[in-house]
Tab-separated table of C-alpha atoms in Angstrom:
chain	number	residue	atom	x	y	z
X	1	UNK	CA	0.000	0.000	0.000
X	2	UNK	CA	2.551	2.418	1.202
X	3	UNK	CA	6.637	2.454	-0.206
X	4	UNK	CA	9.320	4.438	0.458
X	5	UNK	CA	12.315	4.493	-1.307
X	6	UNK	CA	15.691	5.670	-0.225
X	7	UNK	CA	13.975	8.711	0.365
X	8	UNK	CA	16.408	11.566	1.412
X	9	UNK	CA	15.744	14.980	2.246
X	10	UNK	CA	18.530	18.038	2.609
X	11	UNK	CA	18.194	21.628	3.819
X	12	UNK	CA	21.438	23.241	2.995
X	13	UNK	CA	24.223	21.311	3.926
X	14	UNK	CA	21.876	19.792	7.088
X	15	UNK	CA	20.426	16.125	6.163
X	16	UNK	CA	16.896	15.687	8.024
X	17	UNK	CA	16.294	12.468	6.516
X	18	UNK	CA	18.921	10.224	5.474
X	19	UNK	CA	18.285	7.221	2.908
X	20	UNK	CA	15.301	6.091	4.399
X	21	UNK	CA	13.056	3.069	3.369
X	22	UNK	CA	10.144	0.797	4.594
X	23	UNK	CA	6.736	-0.537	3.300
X	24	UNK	CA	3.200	-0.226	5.124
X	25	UNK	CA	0.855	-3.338	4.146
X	26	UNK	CA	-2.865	-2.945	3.465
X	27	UNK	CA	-4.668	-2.631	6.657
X	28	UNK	CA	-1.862	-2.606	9.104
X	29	UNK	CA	-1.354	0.146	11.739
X	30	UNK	CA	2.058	1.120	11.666
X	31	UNK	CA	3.513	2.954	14.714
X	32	UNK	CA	6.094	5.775	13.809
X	33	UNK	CA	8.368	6.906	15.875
X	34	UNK	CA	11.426	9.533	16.711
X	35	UNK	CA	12.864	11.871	19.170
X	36	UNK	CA	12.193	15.883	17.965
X	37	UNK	CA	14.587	16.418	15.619
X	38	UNK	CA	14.700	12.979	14.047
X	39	UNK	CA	12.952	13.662	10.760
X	40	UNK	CA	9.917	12.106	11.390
X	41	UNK	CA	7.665	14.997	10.577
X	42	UNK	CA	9.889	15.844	7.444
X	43	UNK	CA	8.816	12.130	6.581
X	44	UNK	CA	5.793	12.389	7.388
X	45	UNK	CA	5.337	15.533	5.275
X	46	UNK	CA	6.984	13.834	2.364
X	47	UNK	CA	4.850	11.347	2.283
X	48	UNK	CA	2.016	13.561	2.303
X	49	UNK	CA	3.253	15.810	-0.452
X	50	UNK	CA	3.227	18.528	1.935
X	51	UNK	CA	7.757	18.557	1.048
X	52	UNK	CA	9.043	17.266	-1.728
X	53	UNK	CA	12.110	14.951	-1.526
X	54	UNK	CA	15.677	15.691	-2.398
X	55	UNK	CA	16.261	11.775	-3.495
X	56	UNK	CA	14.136	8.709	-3.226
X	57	UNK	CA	10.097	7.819	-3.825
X	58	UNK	CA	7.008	7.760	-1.898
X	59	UNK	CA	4.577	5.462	-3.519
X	60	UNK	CA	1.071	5.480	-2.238
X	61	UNK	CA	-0.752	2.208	-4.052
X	62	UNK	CA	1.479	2.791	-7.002
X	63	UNK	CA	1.257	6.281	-7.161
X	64	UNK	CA	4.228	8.193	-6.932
X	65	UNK	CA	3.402	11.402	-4.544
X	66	UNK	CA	6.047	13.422	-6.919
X	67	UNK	CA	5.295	12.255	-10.276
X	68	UNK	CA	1.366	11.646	-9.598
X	69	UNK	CA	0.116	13.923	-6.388
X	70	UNK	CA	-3.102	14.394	-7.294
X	71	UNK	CA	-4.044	10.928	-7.623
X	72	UNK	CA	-1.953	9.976	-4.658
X	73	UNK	CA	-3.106	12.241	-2.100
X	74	UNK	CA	-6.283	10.646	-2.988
X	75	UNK	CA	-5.486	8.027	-1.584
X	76	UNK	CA	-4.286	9.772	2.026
X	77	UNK	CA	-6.269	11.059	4.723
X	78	UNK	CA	-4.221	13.440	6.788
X	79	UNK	CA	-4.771	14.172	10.234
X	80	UNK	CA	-2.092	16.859	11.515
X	81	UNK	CA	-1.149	17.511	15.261
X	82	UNK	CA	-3.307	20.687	15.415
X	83	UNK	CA	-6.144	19.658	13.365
X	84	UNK	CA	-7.018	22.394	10.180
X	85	UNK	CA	-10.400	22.886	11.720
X	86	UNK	CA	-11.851	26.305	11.262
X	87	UNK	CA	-13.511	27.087	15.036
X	88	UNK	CA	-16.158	29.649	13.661
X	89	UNK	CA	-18.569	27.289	11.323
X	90	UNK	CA	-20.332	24.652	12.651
X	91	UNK	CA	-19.392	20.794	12.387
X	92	UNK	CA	-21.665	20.124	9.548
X	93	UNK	CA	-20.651	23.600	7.971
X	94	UNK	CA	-16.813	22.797	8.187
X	95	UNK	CA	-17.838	19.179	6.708
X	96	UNK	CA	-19.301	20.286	3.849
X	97	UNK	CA	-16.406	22.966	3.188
X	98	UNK	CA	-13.772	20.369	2.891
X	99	UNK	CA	-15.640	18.120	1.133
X	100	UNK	CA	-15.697	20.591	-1.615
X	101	UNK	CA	-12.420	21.808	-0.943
X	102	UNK	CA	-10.965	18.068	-1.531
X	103	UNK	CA	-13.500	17.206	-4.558
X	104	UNK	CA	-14.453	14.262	-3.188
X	105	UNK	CA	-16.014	11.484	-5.538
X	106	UNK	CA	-17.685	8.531	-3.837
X	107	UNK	CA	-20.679	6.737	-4.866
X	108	UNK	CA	-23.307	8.092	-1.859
X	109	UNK	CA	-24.241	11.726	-2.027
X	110	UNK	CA	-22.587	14.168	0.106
X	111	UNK	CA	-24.979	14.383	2.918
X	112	UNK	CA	-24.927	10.456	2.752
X	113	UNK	CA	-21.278	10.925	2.908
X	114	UNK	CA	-20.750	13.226	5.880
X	115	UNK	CA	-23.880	11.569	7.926
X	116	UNK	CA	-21.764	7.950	7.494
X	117	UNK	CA	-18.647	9.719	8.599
X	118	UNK	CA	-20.125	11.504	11.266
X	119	UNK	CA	-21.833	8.198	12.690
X	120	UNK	CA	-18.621	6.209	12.077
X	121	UNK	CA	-16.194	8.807	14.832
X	122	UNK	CA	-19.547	9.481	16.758
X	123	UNK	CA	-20.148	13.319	16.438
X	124	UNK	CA	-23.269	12.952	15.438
X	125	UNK	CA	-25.075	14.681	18.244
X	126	UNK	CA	-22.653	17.614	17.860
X	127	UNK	CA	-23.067	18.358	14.300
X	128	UNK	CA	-25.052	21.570	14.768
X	129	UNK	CA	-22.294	22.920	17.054
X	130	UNK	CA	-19.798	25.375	16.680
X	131	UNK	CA	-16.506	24.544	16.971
X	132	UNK	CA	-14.937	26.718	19.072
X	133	UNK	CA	-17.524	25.144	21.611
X	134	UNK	CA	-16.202	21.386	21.490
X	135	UNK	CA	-14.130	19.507	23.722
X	136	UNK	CA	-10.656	18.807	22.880
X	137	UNK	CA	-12.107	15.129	22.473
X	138	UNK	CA	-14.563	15.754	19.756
X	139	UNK	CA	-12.466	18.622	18.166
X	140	UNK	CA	-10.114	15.731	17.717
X	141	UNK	CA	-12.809	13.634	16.319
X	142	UNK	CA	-14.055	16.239	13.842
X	143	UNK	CA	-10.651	16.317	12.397
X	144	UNK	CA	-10.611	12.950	12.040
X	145	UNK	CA	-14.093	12.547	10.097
X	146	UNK	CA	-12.338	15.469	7.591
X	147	UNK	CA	-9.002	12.897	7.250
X	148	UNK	CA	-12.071	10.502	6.168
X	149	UNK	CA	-13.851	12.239	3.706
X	150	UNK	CA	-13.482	10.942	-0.033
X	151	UNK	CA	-12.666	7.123	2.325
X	152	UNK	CA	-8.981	7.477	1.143
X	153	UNK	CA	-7.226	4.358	1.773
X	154	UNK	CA	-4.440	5.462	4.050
X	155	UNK	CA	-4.995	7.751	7.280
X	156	UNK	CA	-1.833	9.442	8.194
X	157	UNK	CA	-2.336	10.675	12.360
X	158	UNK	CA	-0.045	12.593	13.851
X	159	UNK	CA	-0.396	12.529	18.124
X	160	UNK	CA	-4.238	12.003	17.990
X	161	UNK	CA	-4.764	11.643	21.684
X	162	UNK	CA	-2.470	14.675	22.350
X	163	UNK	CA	-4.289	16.453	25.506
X	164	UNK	CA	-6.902	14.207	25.771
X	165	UNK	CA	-8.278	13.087	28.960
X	166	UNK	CA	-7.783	9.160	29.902
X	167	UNK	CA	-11.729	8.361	28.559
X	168	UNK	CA	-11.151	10.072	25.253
X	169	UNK	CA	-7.971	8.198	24.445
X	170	UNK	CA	-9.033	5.120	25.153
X	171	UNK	CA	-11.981	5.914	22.842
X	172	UNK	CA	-9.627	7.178	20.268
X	173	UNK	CA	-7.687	4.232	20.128
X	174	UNK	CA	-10.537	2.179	20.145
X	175	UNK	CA	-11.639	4.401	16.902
X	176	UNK	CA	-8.397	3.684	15.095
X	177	UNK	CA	-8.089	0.375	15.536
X	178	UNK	CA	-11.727	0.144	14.097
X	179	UNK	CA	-10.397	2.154	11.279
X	180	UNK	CA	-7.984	-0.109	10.255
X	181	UNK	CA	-10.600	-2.760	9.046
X	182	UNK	CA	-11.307	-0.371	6.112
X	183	UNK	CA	-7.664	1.542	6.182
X	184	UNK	CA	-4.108	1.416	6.306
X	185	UNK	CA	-3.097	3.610	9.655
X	186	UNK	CA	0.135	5.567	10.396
X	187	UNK	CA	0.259	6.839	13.668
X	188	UNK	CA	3.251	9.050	14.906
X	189	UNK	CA	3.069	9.445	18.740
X	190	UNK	CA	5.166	10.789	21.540
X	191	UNK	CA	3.212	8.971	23.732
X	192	UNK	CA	4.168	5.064	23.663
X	193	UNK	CA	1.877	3.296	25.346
X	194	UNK	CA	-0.137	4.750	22.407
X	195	UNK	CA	2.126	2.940	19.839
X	196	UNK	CA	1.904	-0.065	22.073
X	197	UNK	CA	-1.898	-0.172	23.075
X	198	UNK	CA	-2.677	0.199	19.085
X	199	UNK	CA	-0.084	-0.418	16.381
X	200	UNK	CA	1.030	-4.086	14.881
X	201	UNK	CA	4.460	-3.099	13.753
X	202	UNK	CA	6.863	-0.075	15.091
X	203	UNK	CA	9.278	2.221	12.900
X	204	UNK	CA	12.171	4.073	14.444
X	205	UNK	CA	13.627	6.772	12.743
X	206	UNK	CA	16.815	8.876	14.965
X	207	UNK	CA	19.122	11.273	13.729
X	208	UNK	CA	17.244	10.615	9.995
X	209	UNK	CA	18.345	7.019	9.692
X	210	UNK	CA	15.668	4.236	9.839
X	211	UNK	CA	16.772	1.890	12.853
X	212	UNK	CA	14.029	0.166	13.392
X	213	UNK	CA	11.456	-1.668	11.445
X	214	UNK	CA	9.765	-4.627	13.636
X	215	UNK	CA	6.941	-5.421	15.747
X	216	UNK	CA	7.417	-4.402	19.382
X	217	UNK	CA	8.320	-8.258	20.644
X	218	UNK	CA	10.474	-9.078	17.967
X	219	UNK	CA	12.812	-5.696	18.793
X	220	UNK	CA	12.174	-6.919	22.461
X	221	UNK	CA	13.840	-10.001	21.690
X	222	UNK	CA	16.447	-8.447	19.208
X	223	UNK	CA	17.588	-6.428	22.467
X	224	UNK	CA	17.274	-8.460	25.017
X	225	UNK	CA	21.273	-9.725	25.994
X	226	UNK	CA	20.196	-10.320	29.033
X	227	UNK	CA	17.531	-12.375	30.566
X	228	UNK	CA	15.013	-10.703	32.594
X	229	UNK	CA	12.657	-12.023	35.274
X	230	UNK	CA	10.230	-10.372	37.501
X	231	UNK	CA	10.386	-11.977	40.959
X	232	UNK	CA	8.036	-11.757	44.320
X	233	UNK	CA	9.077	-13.594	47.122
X	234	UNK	CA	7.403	-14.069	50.500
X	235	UNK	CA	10.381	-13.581	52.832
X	236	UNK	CA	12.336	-10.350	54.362
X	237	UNK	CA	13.346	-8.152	51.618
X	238	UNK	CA	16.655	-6.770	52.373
X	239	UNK	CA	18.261	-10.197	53.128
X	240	UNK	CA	16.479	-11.468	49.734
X	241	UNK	CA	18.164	-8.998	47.941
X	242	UNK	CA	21.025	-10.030	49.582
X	243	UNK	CA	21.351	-13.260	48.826
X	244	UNK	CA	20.120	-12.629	45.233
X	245	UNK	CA	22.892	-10.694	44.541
X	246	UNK	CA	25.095	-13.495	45.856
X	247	UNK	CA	24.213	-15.518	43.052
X	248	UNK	CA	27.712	-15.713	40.616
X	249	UNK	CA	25.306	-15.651	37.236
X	250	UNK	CA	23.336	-12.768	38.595
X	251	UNK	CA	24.355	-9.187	36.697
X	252	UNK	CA	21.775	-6.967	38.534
X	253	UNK	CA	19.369	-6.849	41.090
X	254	UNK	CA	16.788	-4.119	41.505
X	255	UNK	CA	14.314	-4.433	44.441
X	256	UNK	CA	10.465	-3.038	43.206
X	257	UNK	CA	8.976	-2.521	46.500
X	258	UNK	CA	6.019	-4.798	49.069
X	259	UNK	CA	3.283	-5.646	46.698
X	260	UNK	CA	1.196	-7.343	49.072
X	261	UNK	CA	1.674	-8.004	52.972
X	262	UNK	CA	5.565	-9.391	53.588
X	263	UNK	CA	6.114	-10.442	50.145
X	264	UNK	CA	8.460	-8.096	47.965
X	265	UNK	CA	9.584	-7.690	44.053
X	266	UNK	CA	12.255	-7.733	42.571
X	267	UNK	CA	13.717	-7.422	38.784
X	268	UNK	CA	16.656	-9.301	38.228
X	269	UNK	CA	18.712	-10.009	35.280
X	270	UNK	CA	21.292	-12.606	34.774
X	271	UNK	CA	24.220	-13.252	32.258
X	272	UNK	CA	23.324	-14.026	29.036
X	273	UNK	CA	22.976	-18.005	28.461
X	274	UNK	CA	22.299	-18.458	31.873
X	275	UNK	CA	18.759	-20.435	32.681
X	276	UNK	CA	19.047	-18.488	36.532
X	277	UNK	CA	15.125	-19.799	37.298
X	278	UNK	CA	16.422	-23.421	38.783
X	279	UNK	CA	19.126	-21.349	40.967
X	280	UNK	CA	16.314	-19.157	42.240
X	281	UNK	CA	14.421	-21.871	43.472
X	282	UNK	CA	17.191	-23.962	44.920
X	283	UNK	CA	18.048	-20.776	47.294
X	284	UNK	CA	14.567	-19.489	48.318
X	285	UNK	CA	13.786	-23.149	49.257
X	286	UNK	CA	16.792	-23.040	51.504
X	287	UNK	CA	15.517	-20.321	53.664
X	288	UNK	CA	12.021	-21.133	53.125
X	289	UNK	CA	10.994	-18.230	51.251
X	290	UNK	CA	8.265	-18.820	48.828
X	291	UNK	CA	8.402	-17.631	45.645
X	292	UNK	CA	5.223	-16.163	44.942
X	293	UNK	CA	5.269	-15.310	41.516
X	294	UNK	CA	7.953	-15.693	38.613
X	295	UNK	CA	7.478	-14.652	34.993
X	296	UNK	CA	9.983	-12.831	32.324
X	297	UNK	CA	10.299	-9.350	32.277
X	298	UNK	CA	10.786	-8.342	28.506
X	299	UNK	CA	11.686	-4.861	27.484
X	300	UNK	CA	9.250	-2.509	27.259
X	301	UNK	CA	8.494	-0.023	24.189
X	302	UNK	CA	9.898	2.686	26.064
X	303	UNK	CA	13.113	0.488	26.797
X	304	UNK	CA	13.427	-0.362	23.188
X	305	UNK	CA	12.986	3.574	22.382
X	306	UNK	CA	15.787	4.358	24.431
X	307	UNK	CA	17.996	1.794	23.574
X	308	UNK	CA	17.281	2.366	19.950
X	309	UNK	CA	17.886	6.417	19.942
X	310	UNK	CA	20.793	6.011	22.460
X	311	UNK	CA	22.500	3.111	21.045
X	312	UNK	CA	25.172	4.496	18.080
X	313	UNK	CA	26.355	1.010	17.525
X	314	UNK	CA	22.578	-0.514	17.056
X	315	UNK	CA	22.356	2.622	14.427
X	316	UNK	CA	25.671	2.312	12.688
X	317	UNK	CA	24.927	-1.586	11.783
X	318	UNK	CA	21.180	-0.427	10.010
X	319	UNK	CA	19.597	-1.545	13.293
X	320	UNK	CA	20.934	-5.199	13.591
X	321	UNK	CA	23.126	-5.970	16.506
């Protein structure tokens, strides 16, 4: 659905984005990420036709947004941070304006349209409103139903849940992930459990290289040198750290706090290679300390976003260790 080719983009003698490439598959919600100044947005806005590209394609369903923008941008719905929504008309009157304004053909007529639009983000009951009088919630919505209109095959959304309340972003989300039944979804958040909660494969772009392209469990895995393991034990917690860190495989110990009355938590992490679960057992037993709970800590998005945009080595290799 979506290609980019060694796409490359130069201001001067400054290069925002630097020889990047991936592919977005029909239906799938890809998660985009980057730290501000990573060339994401210039990306973004590439791919949009919003910038044009010093070297490279962006092919939306075989259109080339260069060669062929008016057929591919089409094809894109485009939802920016701070929505293009004009606060003095109403919902219905700012529907009907960019409906025009994008000369949108489908097959229903355009109150048809805008009514299945409207019903699809739920604004319905707020249609007759003016927009400077909506929520941040349903502002975001309305900009959403205009990233709809003309049912373009690819929605572009750039921090959607930005200032939302908890209720509203979980509604949000739930809204996208409907979406991508009928669409192909790029999200670009600063907010990860957003790209975690929603997306089925992440992208990692840092100083304009591309150094990540996986889903979040394989880069977990990709990592991980260590292995991880979330402990609780029933016994007295600073002579279970104690003897944890005894243990010769053991590389670190960090004690999480009482979860429930007298039995503590701890994340520990042993040398790579090293099955450490038998060991555990053998010297809680000892002191009869029950292990309460046991399971393997992998790394979480925010982990792998770290590691990834901190990690020169990782980058220097294309992202393989």
């Amino acid at each position: 659905m979506i290609e980019i080719k060694n796409l490359t983009k130069r201001y001067g003698n400054k290069l925002a984005v630097d020889n990047v490439s991936f592919t977005v598959n029909k239906g799938e919600i890809l998660g985009f990420l980057g730290p501000n100044g990573a060339g994401k947005s210039t990306t973004m806005n590439i791919l949009t036709g919003y910038l044009s590209a010093t070297e490279g394609q962006a092919i939306i369903d075989g259109y080339d947004i260069l060669e062929n923008p008016t057929e591919a941008k089409k094809k894109i719905g485009y939802l920016p941070e701070q929505p293009p929504l004009y606060i003095d008309m109403t919902v219905d009157e700012y529907l009907d304006f960019m409906y025009d304004l994008k000369k949108v053909k489908v097959g229903a007529s355009k109150k048809d349209h805008i009514t299945s639009i409207c019903n699809l983000v739920k604004i319905a009951d707020v249609r007759k409103r003016m927009i400077r009088n909506l929520s941040k919630g349903y502002r975001q919505r309305v900009g959403i139903a205009q990233a709809l209109l003309g049912n373009p095959e690819v929605l572009i959304l750039d921090e959607p849940t930005v200032g939302l309340d908890p209720k509203q972003i979980i509604e949000i989300r739930s809204l996208i992930k409907n979406l991508s039944q009928s669409h192909t979804v790029i999200l670009s958040s600063h907010i990860l459990p957003e790209i975690q909660a929603v997306c089925d494969r992440v992208i990692v772009i840092s100083k304009g290289k591309l150094v990540a392209d996986d889903t979040e469990t394989n880069l977990s895995n990709k990592l991980s040198e260590d292995i991880r393991y979330t402990l609780r034990v029933d016994g007295p917690e600073q002579e279970v750290e104690k003897v944890l860190k005894a243990i010769p495989e053991m590389k670190s110990v960090q004690a999480l706090g009482e979860k429930e009355a007298g039995v503590f938590e701890y994340l520990v992490e042993a040398n790579e290679g090293f099955d450490i679960r038998r060991e555990l057992f053998k010297r809680m037993s000892s002191r009869n300390w029950p292990i309460m709970g046991l399971r393997s800590s992998e790394l979480t998005l925010e982990d792998i976003f770290l590691r990834l945009t901190n990690d020169n080595t990782y980058q220097e290799n294309g992202g393989e260790e």
